[in-house]
PDB file of C-alpha atoms and ligand atoms in Angstrom:
ATOM      1  CA  UNK A   1       0.000   0.000   0.000  1.00  0.00           C
ATOM      2  CA  UNK A   2       1.987   3.016  -1.208  1.00  0.00           C
ATOM      3  CA  UNK A   3       0.816   5.619   1.242  1.00  0.00           C
ATOM      4  CA  UNK A   4       2.782   8.679   0.154  1.00  0.00           C
ATOM      5  CA  UNK A   5       2.306  10.852   3.198  1.00  0.00           C
ATOM      6  CA  UNK A   6       0.406  11.201   6.448  1.00  0.00           C
ATOM      7  CA  UNK A   7       0.187  14.696   7.915  1.00  0.00           C
ATOM      8  CA  UNK A   8      -1.054  15.273  11.440  1.00  0.00           C
ATOM      9  CA  UNK A   9      -2.127  18.885  10.908  1.00  0.00           C
ATOM     10  CA  UNK A  10      -3.440  19.286  14.473  1.00  0.00           C
ATOM     11  CA  UNK A  11      -5.050  17.153  17.188  1.00  0.00           C
ATOM     12  CA  UNK A  12      -8.244  16.962  15.168  1.00  0.00           C
ATOM     13  CA  UNK A  13      -7.208  17.477  11.507  1.00  0.00           C
ATOM     14  CA  UNK A  14      -5.298  14.891   9.501  1.00  0.00           C
ATOM     15  CA  UNK A  15      -4.350  14.360   5.830  1.00  0.00           C
ATOM     16  CA  UNK A  16      -3.381  11.165   4.010  1.00  0.00           C
ATOM     17  CA  UNK A  17      -2.069  11.017   0.441  1.00  0.00           C
ATOM     18  CA  UNK A  18      -1.849   7.845  -1.646  1.00  0.00           C
ATOM     19  CA  UNK A  19       0.146   7.131  -4.803  1.00  0.00           C
ATOM     20  CA  UNK A  20      -1.994   4.616  -6.626  1.00  0.00           C
ATOM     21  CA  UNK A  21       0.016   1.977  -8.434  1.00  0.00           C
ATOM     22  CA  UNK A  22      -1.990  -1.127  -7.522  1.00  0.00           C
ATOM     23  CA  UNK A  23      -4.246  -2.915  -9.971  1.00  0.00           C
ATOM     24  CA  UNK A  24      -8.025  -2.610  -9.699  1.00  0.00           C
ATOM     25  CA  UNK A  25      -8.200  -6.217  -8.466  1.00  0.00           C
ATOM     26  CA  UNK A  26      -5.697  -5.521  -5.692  1.00  0.00           C
ATOM     27  CA  UNK A  27      -7.542  -2.382  -4.641  1.00  0.00           C
ATOM     28  CA  UNK A  28     -10.941  -4.081  -4.658  1.00  0.00           C
ATOM     29  CA  UNK A  29      -9.821  -6.628  -2.055  1.00  0.00           C
ATOM     30  CA  UNK A  30     -11.576  -6.112   1.264  1.00  0.00           C
ATOM     31  CA  UNK A  31     -13.641  -3.169  -0.003  1.00  0.00           C
ATOM     32  CA  UNK A  32     -17.429  -3.309   0.251  1.00  0.00           C
ATOM     33  CA  UNK A  33     -19.132  -0.435  -1.586  1.00  0.00           C
ATOM     34  CA  UNK A  34     -22.530   0.980  -0.605  1.00  0.00           C
ATOM     35  CA  UNK A  35     -25.313   0.680  -3.176  1.00  0.00           C
ATOM     36  CA  UNK A  36     -24.860   4.341  -4.180  1.00  0.00           C
ATOM     37  CA  UNK A  37     -21.079   4.037  -4.603  1.00  0.00           C
ATOM     38  CA  UNK A  38     -21.313   0.675  -6.385  1.00  0.00           C
ATOM     39  CA  UNK A  39     -23.671   2.265  -8.930  1.00  0.00           C
ATOM     40  CA  UNK A  40     -21.269   5.163  -9.424  1.00  0.00           C
ATOM     41  CA  UNK A  41     -18.297   2.800  -9.661  1.00  0.00           C
ATOM     42  CA  UNK A  42     -20.051   0.647 -12.270  1.00  0.00           C
ATOM     43  CA  UNK A  43     -20.529   3.759 -14.415  1.00  0.00           C
ATOM     44  CA  UNK A  44     -16.832   4.777 -14.347  1.00  0.00           C
ATOM     45  CA  UNK A  45     -15.167   4.142 -17.697  1.00  0.00           C
ATOM     46  CA  UNK A  46     -11.636   5.262 -16.794  1.00  0.00           C
ATOM     47  CA  UNK A  47      -9.541   2.560 -15.144  1.00  0.00           C
ATOM     48  CA  UNK A  48      -7.533   5.244 -13.337  1.00  0.00           C
ATOM     49  CA  UNK A  49     -10.722   6.790 -11.932  1.00  0.00           C
ATOM     50  CA  UNK A  50     -11.931   3.371 -10.711  1.00  0.00           C
ATOM     51  CA  UNK A  51      -8.592   2.693  -8.989  1.00  0.00           C
ATOM     52  CA  UNK A  52      -8.565   6.181  -7.445  1.00  0.00           C
ATOM     53  CA  UNK A  53     -12.122   5.678  -6.179  1.00  0.00           C
ATOM     54  CA  UNK A  54     -11.174   2.353  -4.556  1.00  0.00           C
ATOM     55  CA  UNK A  55      -7.947   3.739  -3.076  1.00  0.00           C
ATOM     56  CA  UNK A  56      -9.961   6.407  -1.257  1.00  0.00           C
ATOM     57  CA  UNK A  57     -11.890   3.606   0.498  1.00  0.00           C
ATOM     58  CA  UNK A  58      -8.528   2.323   1.776  1.00  0.00           C
ATOM     59  CA  UNK A  59      -7.710   5.825   3.025  1.00  0.00           C
ATOM     60  CA  UNK A  60     -11.059   5.857   4.870  1.00  0.00           C
ATOM     61  CA  UNK A  61     -10.116   2.539   6.503  1.00  0.00           C
ATOM     62  CA  UNK A  62      -7.038   4.172   8.054  1.00  0.00           C
ATOM     63  CA  UNK A  63      -9.485   6.195  10.162  1.00  0.00           C
ATOM     64  CA  UNK A  64     -11.698   3.193  10.863  1.00  0.00           C
ATOM     65  CA  UNK A  65     -14.389   4.098   8.325  1.00  0.00           C
ATOM     66  CA  UNK A  66     -15.989   1.929   5.648  1.00  0.00           C
ATOM     67  CA  UNK A  67     -17.704   3.156   2.496  1.00  0.00           C
ATOM     68  CA  UNK A  68     -21.100   2.854   4.168  1.00  0.00           C
ATOM     69  CA  UNK A  69     -20.067   5.513   6.720  1.00  0.00           C
ATOM     70  CA  UNK A  70     -19.928   7.993   3.829  1.00  0.00           C
ATOM     71  CA  UNK A  71     -22.822   9.752   2.127  1.00  0.00           C
ATOM     72  CA  UNK A  72     -22.994  12.490  -0.490  1.00  0.00           C
ATOM     73  CA  UNK A  73     -25.091  15.655  -0.693  1.00  0.00           C
ATOM     74  CA  UNK A  74     -27.010  16.336  -3.898  1.00  0.00           C
ATOM     75  CA  UNK A  75     -24.143  18.615  -4.977  1.00  0.00           C
ATOM     76  CA  UNK A  76     -21.661  15.740  -4.543  1.00  0.00           C
ATOM     77  CA  UNK A  77     -20.113  16.867  -1.246  1.00  0.00           C
ATOM     78  CA  UNK A  78     -19.007  13.916   0.916  1.00  0.00           C
ATOM     79  CA  UNK A  79     -20.043  13.654   4.583  1.00  0.00           C
ATOM     80  CA  UNK A  80     -19.375  11.112   7.329  1.00  0.00           C
ATOM     81  CA  UNK A  81     -22.393   9.850   9.237  1.00  0.00           C
ATOM     82  CA  UNK A  82     -20.747  10.447  12.646  1.00  0.00           C
ATOM     83  CA  UNK A  83     -20.456  14.192  11.908  1.00  0.00           C
ATOM     84  CA  UNK A  84     -16.682  14.185  11.292  1.00  0.00           C
ATOM     85  CA  UNK A  85     -15.800  16.458   8.364  1.00  0.00           C
ATOM     86  CA  UNK A  86     -14.146  14.999   5.276  1.00  0.00           C
ATOM     87  CA  UNK A  87     -12.917  16.174   1.892  1.00  0.00           C
ATOM     88  CA  UNK A  88     -11.719  13.983  -0.977  1.00  0.00           C
ATOM     89  CA  UNK A  89      -9.522  14.583  -4.030  1.00  0.00           C
ATOM     90  CA  UNK A  90      -8.039  12.553  -6.871  1.00  0.00           C
ATOM     91  CA  UNK A  91      -5.799  13.601  -9.727  1.00  0.00           C
ATOM     92  CA  UNK A  92      -4.300  10.989 -12.053  1.00  0.00           C
ATOM     93  CA  UNK A  93      -2.511   8.475  -9.779  1.00  0.00           C
ATOM     94  CA  UNK A  94      -2.644  10.547  -6.585  1.00  0.00           C
ATOM     95  CA  UNK A  95      -5.535  10.537  -4.142  1.00  0.00           C
ATOM     96  CA  UNK A  96      -6.009  12.123  -0.731  1.00  0.00           C
ATOM     97  CA  UNK A  97      -8.493  12.755   2.022  1.00  0.00           C
ATOM     98  CA  UNK A  98      -8.542  15.242   4.868  1.00  0.00           C
ATOM     99  CA  UNK A  99     -10.446  14.517   8.060  1.00  0.00           C
ATOM    100  CA  UNK A 100     -11.592  17.262  10.453  1.00  0.00           C
ATOM    101  CA  UNK A 101     -13.006  16.167  13.797  1.00  0.00           C
ATOM    102  CA  UNK A 102     -14.146  19.659  14.768  1.00  0.00           C
ATOM    103  CA  UNK A 103     -13.854  21.893  11.707  1.00  0.00           C
ATOM    104  CA  UNK A 104     -14.820  21.931   8.057  1.00  0.00           C
ATOM    105  CA  UNK A 105     -11.905  20.897   5.811  1.00  0.00           C
ATOM    106  CA  UNK A 106     -11.146  20.964   2.087  1.00  0.00           C
ATOM    107  CA  UNK A 107      -8.434  19.343  -0.043  1.00  0.00           C
ATOM    108  CA  UNK A 108      -7.355  19.374  -3.677  1.00  0.00           C
ATOM    109  CA  UNK A 109      -4.581  17.708  -5.700  1.00  0.00           C
ATOM    110  CA  UNK A 110      -3.715  19.150  -9.118  1.00  0.00           C
ATOM    111  CA  UNK A 111      -1.130  18.267 -11.716  1.00  0.00           C
ATOM    112  CA  UNK A 112       1.191  21.213 -12.474  1.00  0.00           C
ATOM    113  CA  UNK A 113       0.457  22.051 -16.117  1.00  0.00           C
ATOM    114  CA  UNK A 114       1.198  25.038 -18.363  1.00  0.00           C
ATOM    115  CA  UNK A 115      -2.453  24.954 -19.427  1.00  0.00           C
ATOM    116  CA  UNK A 116      -3.208  26.859 -16.207  1.00  0.00           C
ATOM    117  CA  UNK A 117      -1.560  29.980 -17.736  1.00  0.00           C
ATOM    118  CA  UNK A 118      -4.438  30.244 -20.219  1.00  0.00           C
ATOM    119  CA  UNK A 119      -7.218  30.166 -17.622  1.00  0.00           C
ATOM    120  CA  UNK A 120      -5.468  32.047 -14.794  1.00  0.00           C
ATOM    121  CA  UNK A 121      -7.272  35.340 -15.500  1.00  0.00           C
ATOM    122  CA  UNK A 122     -10.568  33.611 -14.722  1.00  0.00           C
ATOM    123  CA  UNK A 123      -9.636  32.802 -11.135  1.00  0.00           C
ATOM    124  CA  UNK A 124      -6.944  35.245  -9.936  1.00  0.00           C
ATOM    125  CA  UNK A 125      -5.600  38.763 -10.680  1.00  0.00           C
ATOM    126  CA  UNK A 126      -2.769  37.779 -13.049  1.00  0.00           C
ATOM    127  CA  UNK A 127      -0.638  40.922 -12.576  1.00  0.00           C
ATOM    128  CA  UNK A 128       0.281  39.577  -9.114  1.00  0.00           C
ATOM    129  CA  UNK A 129       2.529  37.006 -10.790  1.00  0.00           C
ATOM    130  CA  UNK A 130       4.666  39.364 -12.918  1.00  0.00           C
ATOM    131  CA  UNK A 131       7.640  39.348 -10.557  1.00  0.00           C
ATOM    132  CA  UNK A 132       8.140  35.583 -10.681  1.00  0.00           C
ATOM    133  CA  UNK A 133      11.380  34.353 -12.209  1.00  0.00           C
ATOM    134  CA  UNK A 134      10.152  31.987 -14.915  1.00  0.00           C
ATOM    135  CA  UNK A 135       7.183  30.135 -16.384  1.00  0.00           C
ATOM    136  CA  UNK A 136       7.737  27.120 -14.154  1.00  0.00           C
ATOM    137  CA  UNK A 137       7.461  29.302 -11.038  1.00  0.00           C
ATOM    138  CA  UNK A 138       4.294  30.949 -12.357  1.00  0.00           C
ATOM    139  CA  UNK A 139       2.712  27.550 -13.075  1.00  0.00           C
ATOM    140  CA  UNK A 140       3.628  26.304  -9.599  1.00  0.00           C
ATOM    141  CA  UNK A 141       2.202  29.388  -7.921  1.00  0.00           C
ATOM    142  CA  UNK A 142      -0.985  29.444  -9.968  1.00  0.00           C
ATOM    143  CA  UNK A 143      -1.531  25.748  -9.222  1.00  0.00           C
ATOM    144  CA  UNK A 144      -1.277  26.432  -5.487  1.00  0.00           C
ATOM    145  CA  UNK A 145      -3.729  29.337  -5.751  1.00  0.00           C
ATOM    146  CA  UNK A 146      -6.129  27.239  -7.844  1.00  0.00           C
ATOM    147  CA  UNK A 147      -5.877  24.337  -5.373  1.00  0.00           C
ATOM    148  CA  UNK A 148      -6.557  26.716  -2.482  1.00  0.00           C
ATOM    149  CA  UNK A 149      -9.680  28.029  -4.197  1.00  0.00           C
ATOM    150  CA  UNK A 150     -10.910  24.534  -5.074  1.00  0.00           C
ATOM    151  CA  UNK A 151     -10.356  23.463  -1.441  1.00  0.00           C
ATOM    152  CA  UNK A 152     -12.354  26.455  -0.220  1.00  0.00           C
ATOM    153  CA  UNK A 153     -15.099  25.794  -2.757  1.00  0.00           C
ATOM    154  CA  UNK A 154     -15.350  22.259  -1.376  1.00  0.00           C
ATOM    155  CA  UNK A 155     -15.778  23.662   2.137  1.00  0.00           C
ATOM    156  CA  UNK A 156     -18.042  26.597   1.387  1.00  0.00           C
ATOM    157  CA  UNK A 157     -19.958  25.110  -1.499  1.00  0.00           C
ATOM    158  CA  UNK A 158     -22.167  28.047  -2.547  1.00  0.00           C
ATOM    159  CA  UNK A 159     -23.019  27.859  -6.245  1.00  0.00           C
ATOM    160  CA  UNK A 160     -22.604  31.640  -6.853  1.00  0.00           C
ATOM    161  CA  UNK A 161     -19.111  31.759  -5.306  1.00  0.00           C
ATOM    162  CA  UNK A 162     -16.665  33.264  -7.814  1.00  0.00           C
ATOM    163  CA  UNK A 163     -13.041  32.174  -7.534  1.00  0.00           C
ATOM    164  CA  UNK A 164     -11.955  35.570  -8.908  1.00  0.00           C
ATOM    165  CA  UNK A 165     -14.264  37.944  -7.033  1.00  0.00           C
ATOM    166  CA  UNK A 166     -15.060  36.222  -3.742  1.00  0.00           C
ATOM    167  CA  UNK A 167     -11.867  34.361  -2.742  1.00  0.00           C
ATOM    168  CA  UNK A 168      -8.573  36.112  -1.998  1.00  0.00           C
ATOM    169  CA  UNK A 169      -5.427  34.073  -1.345  1.00  0.00           C
ATOM    170  CA  UNK A 170      -2.736  36.031   0.533  1.00  0.00           C
ATOM    171  CA  UNK A 171       0.590  36.123  -1.328  1.00  0.00           C
ATOM    172  CA  UNK A 172       3.176  33.610  -0.122  1.00  0.00           C
ATOM    173  CA  UNK A 173       6.666  32.237  -0.731  1.00  0.00           C
ATOM    174  CA  UNK A 174       7.066  28.616  -1.907  1.00  0.00           C
ATOM    175  CA  UNK A 175       9.160  27.826   1.152  1.00  0.00           C
ATOM    176  CA  UNK A 176       6.388  28.986   3.502  1.00  0.00           C
ATOM    177  CA  UNK A 177       4.247  25.949   2.699  1.00  0.00           C
ATOM    178  CA  UNK A 178       1.279  27.870   3.997  1.00  0.00           C
ATOM    179  CA  UNK A 179      -0.735  31.047   3.677  1.00  0.00           C
ATOM    180  CA  UNK A 180      -4.222  32.322   4.458  1.00  0.00           C
ATOM    181  CA  UNK A 181      -7.272  33.062   2.339  1.00  0.00           C
ATOM    182  CA  UNK A 182     -10.559  34.874   2.788  1.00  0.00           C
ATOM    183  CA  UNK A 183     -13.976  34.249   1.334  1.00  0.00           C
ATOM    184  CA  UNK A 184     -16.101  37.379   1.104  1.00  0.00           C
ATOM    185  CA  UNK A 185     -19.502  36.395  -0.149  1.00  0.00           C
ATOM    186  CA  UNK A 186     -22.761  38.204   0.498  1.00  0.00           C
ATOM    187  CA  UNK A 187     -22.876  38.715   4.308  1.00  0.00           C
ATOM    188  CA  UNK A 188     -19.988  36.310   5.042  1.00  0.00           C
ATOM    189  CA  UNK A 189     -16.322  37.091   5.645  1.00  0.00           C
ATOM    190  CA  UNK A 190     -14.471  33.912   6.608  1.00  0.00           C
ATOM    191  CA  UNK A 191     -10.715  33.404   6.889  1.00  0.00           C
ATOM    192  CA  UNK A 192      -8.965  30.109   6.299  1.00  0.00           C
ATOM    193  CA  UNK A 193      -5.569  28.537   6.860  1.00  0.00           C
ATOM    194  CA  UNK A 194      -4.106  27.186   3.598  1.00  0.00           C
ATOM    195  CA  UNK A 195      -1.250  24.648   3.470  1.00  0.00           C
ATOM    196  CA  UNK A 196       0.423  23.254   0.381  1.00  0.00           C
ATOM    197  CA  UNK A 197       3.028  20.702  -0.664  1.00  0.00           C
ATOM    198  CA  UNK A 198       4.477  19.667  -4.018  1.00  0.00           C
ATOM    199  CA  UNK A 199       5.609  16.206  -5.175  1.00  0.00           C
ATOM    200  CA  UNK A 200       6.364  14.562  -8.531  1.00  0.00           C
ATOM    201  CA  UNK A 201       4.863  17.420 -10.567  1.00  0.00           C
ATOM    202  CA  UNK A 202       1.684  17.600  -8.478  1.00  0.00           C
ATOM    203  CA  UNK A 203       0.446  20.087  -5.887  1.00  0.00           C
ATOM    204  CA  UNK A 204      -1.687  19.247  -2.882  1.00  0.00           C
ATOM    205  CA  UNK A 205      -3.473  22.047  -1.053  1.00  0.00           C
ATOM    206  CA  UNK A 206      -5.684  21.781   2.011  1.00  0.00           C
ATOM    207  CA  UNK A 207      -7.715  24.322   3.955  1.00  0.00           C
ATOM    208  CA  UNK A 208      -9.665  24.774   7.176  1.00  0.00           C
ATOM    209  CA  UNK A 209     -11.183  27.805   8.927  1.00  0.00           C
ATOM    210  CA  UNK A 210      -8.834  29.896  11.051  1.00  0.00           C
ATOM    211  CA  UNK A 211      -9.601  29.806  14.781  1.00  0.00           C
ATOM    212  CA  UNK A 212     -12.202  32.309  15.776  1.00  0.00           C
ATOM    213  CA  UNK A 213     -14.343  31.921  12.656  1.00  0.00           C
ATOM    214  CA  UNK A 214     -16.593  29.231  13.988  1.00  0.00           C
TER     215      UNK A 214
HETATM  216  C1  COA B   1     -16.643  19.795  -7.379  1.00  0.00           C
HETATM  217  C2  COA B   1     -15.219  20.186  -7.645  1.00  0.00           C
HETATM  218  C3  COA B   1     -14.761  21.081  -6.492  1.00  0.00           C
HETATM  219  C4  COA B   1     -14.337  18.921  -7.714  1.00  0.00           C
HETATM  220  O1  COA B   1     -12.972  19.234  -7.872  1.00  0.00           O
HETATM  221  P1  COA B   1     -12.029  18.531  -8.959  1.00  0.00           P
HETATM  222  O2  COA B   1     -10.694  19.199  -8.904  1.00  0.00           O
HETATM  223  O3  COA B   1     -12.734  18.488 -10.261  1.00  0.00           O
HETATM  224  O4  COA B   1     -11.879  17.035  -8.509  1.00  0.00           O
HETATM  225  P2  COA B   1     -11.252  16.439  -7.190  1.00  0.00           P
HETATM  226  O5  COA B   1     -10.806  15.082  -7.499  1.00  0.00           O
HETATM  227  O6  COA B   1     -10.275  17.351  -6.535  1.00  0.00           O
HETATM  228  O7  COA B   1     -12.513  16.336  -6.229  1.00  0.00           O
HETATM  229  C5  COA B   1     -13.498  15.385  -6.454  1.00  0.00           C
HETATM  230  C6  COA B   1     -14.167  15.117  -5.130  1.00  0.00           C
HETATM  231  O8  COA B   1     -14.719  16.332  -4.628  1.00  0.00           O
HETATM  232  C7  COA B   1     -15.838  16.008  -3.831  1.00  0.00           C
HETATM  233  N1  COA B   1     -16.918  16.894  -4.254  1.00  0.00           N
HETATM  234  C8  COA B   1     -17.672  16.832  -5.359  1.00  0.00           C
HETATM  235  N2  COA B   1     -18.580  17.830  -5.358  1.00  0.00           N
HETATM  236  C9  COA B   1     -18.372  18.527  -4.226  1.00  0.00           C
HETATM  237  C10 COA B   1     -18.988  19.670  -3.654  1.00  0.00           C
HETATM  238  N3  COA B   1     -20.020  20.285  -4.254  1.00  0.00           N
HETATM  239  N4  COA B   1     -18.521  20.149  -2.486  1.00  0.00           N
HETATM  240  C11 COA B   1     -17.500  19.537  -1.845  1.00  0.00           C
HETATM  241  N5  COA B   1     -16.869  18.433  -2.333  1.00  0.00           N
HETATM  242  C12 COA B   1     -17.317  17.952  -3.521  1.00  0.00           C
HETATM  243  C13 COA B   1     -16.161  14.516  -4.033  1.00  0.00           C
HETATM  244  O9  COA B   1     -15.733  13.825  -2.890  1.00  0.00           O
HETATM  245  C14 COA B   1     -15.331  14.169  -5.241  1.00  0.00           C
HETATM  246  O10 COA B   1     -14.810  12.860  -5.229  1.00  0.00           O
HETATM  247  P3  COA B   1     -15.730  11.536  -5.136  1.00  0.00           P
HETATM  248  O11 COA B   1     -17.046  11.875  -5.754  1.00  0.00           O
HETATM  249  O12 COA B   1     -14.958  10.499  -5.859  1.00  0.00           O
HETATM  250  O13 COA B   1     -15.849  11.252  -3.663  1.00  0.00           O
HETATM  251  C15 COA B   1     -15.059  20.947  -8.984  1.00  0.00           C
HETATM  252  O14 COA B   1     -15.401  20.117 -10.038  1.00  0.00           O
HETATM  253  C16 COA B   1     -15.865  22.233  -9.058  1.00  0.00           C
HETATM  254  O15 COA B   1     -17.031  22.238  -9.350  1.00  0.00           O
HETATM  255  N6  COA B   1     -15.203  23.352  -8.796  1.00  0.00           N
HETATM  256  C17 COA B   1     -15.802  24.652  -8.800  1.00  0.00           C
HETATM  257  C18 COA B   1     -15.816  25.169 -10.175  1.00  0.00           C
HETATM  258  C19 COA B   1     -15.704  26.647 -10.248  1.00  0.00           C
HETATM  259  O16 COA B   1     -16.423  27.396  -9.639  1.00  0.00           O
HETATM  260  N7  COA B   1     -14.770  27.094 -11.016  1.00  0.00           N
HETATM  261  C20 COA B   1     -14.535  28.484 -11.206  1.00  0.00           C
HETATM  262  C21 COA B   1     -13.512  28.600 -12.230  1.00  0.00           C
HETATM  263  S1  COA B   1     -13.033  30.261 -12.437  1.00  0.00           S
END
């Protein structure tokens, strides 16, 4: 089981990241899917997606959960029946979950790709990136900002939330590994802690509300 990383963020928040290189048969062993998830699984055409989906059930098992402990909102947001917060991500052969015993949590893994340069203006003020040394640095930074906004979207989950207008990610240095972000939407102003790490051309970002928000 190639567990890439376990991060104990705090007493009640924890992240696990998996590099999926097992076969579907190997991953299916010992996994019992709920009716809802079995139906979804049966409809998945991509072998990588099926393996990622199964690997996440192994990540759940690390925390003592089985697939039946999980349910999804109509919008697709995952919840645990015991009230513990969870967020799920998969990108190519990497998958991860974040568990929050007391707070909402969000997580996102993205592959670092130059394609992000073309869509950056849709989710962040692009002039903020002019001082960066080279294209690679811009791609890395934009991927972190995108991952932060996706993580916050997974927590906040309001359909009208605009990545560009309603979410601000505070500038950061790569070595910091963390920053903050604020959602300002209608009557809400909520601040979040953002952490990020990079591995094998991928970026993982996770988020949770800063103390005092909730
Ligand atoms: C739903 C969304 C957040 C998923 O992110 P993604 O990068 O495509 O995919 P990821 O693998 O990281 O995440 C998928 C997981 O997110 C979770 N998810 C899906 N919908 C969700 C929602 N509404 N809220 C929280 N989590 C959600 C699920 O657990 C899903 O995995 P699973 O169904 O296998 O359990 C994304 O598709 C989305 O809609 N983003 C907002 C789009 C947007 O506003 N863009 C603005 C561009 S400027």
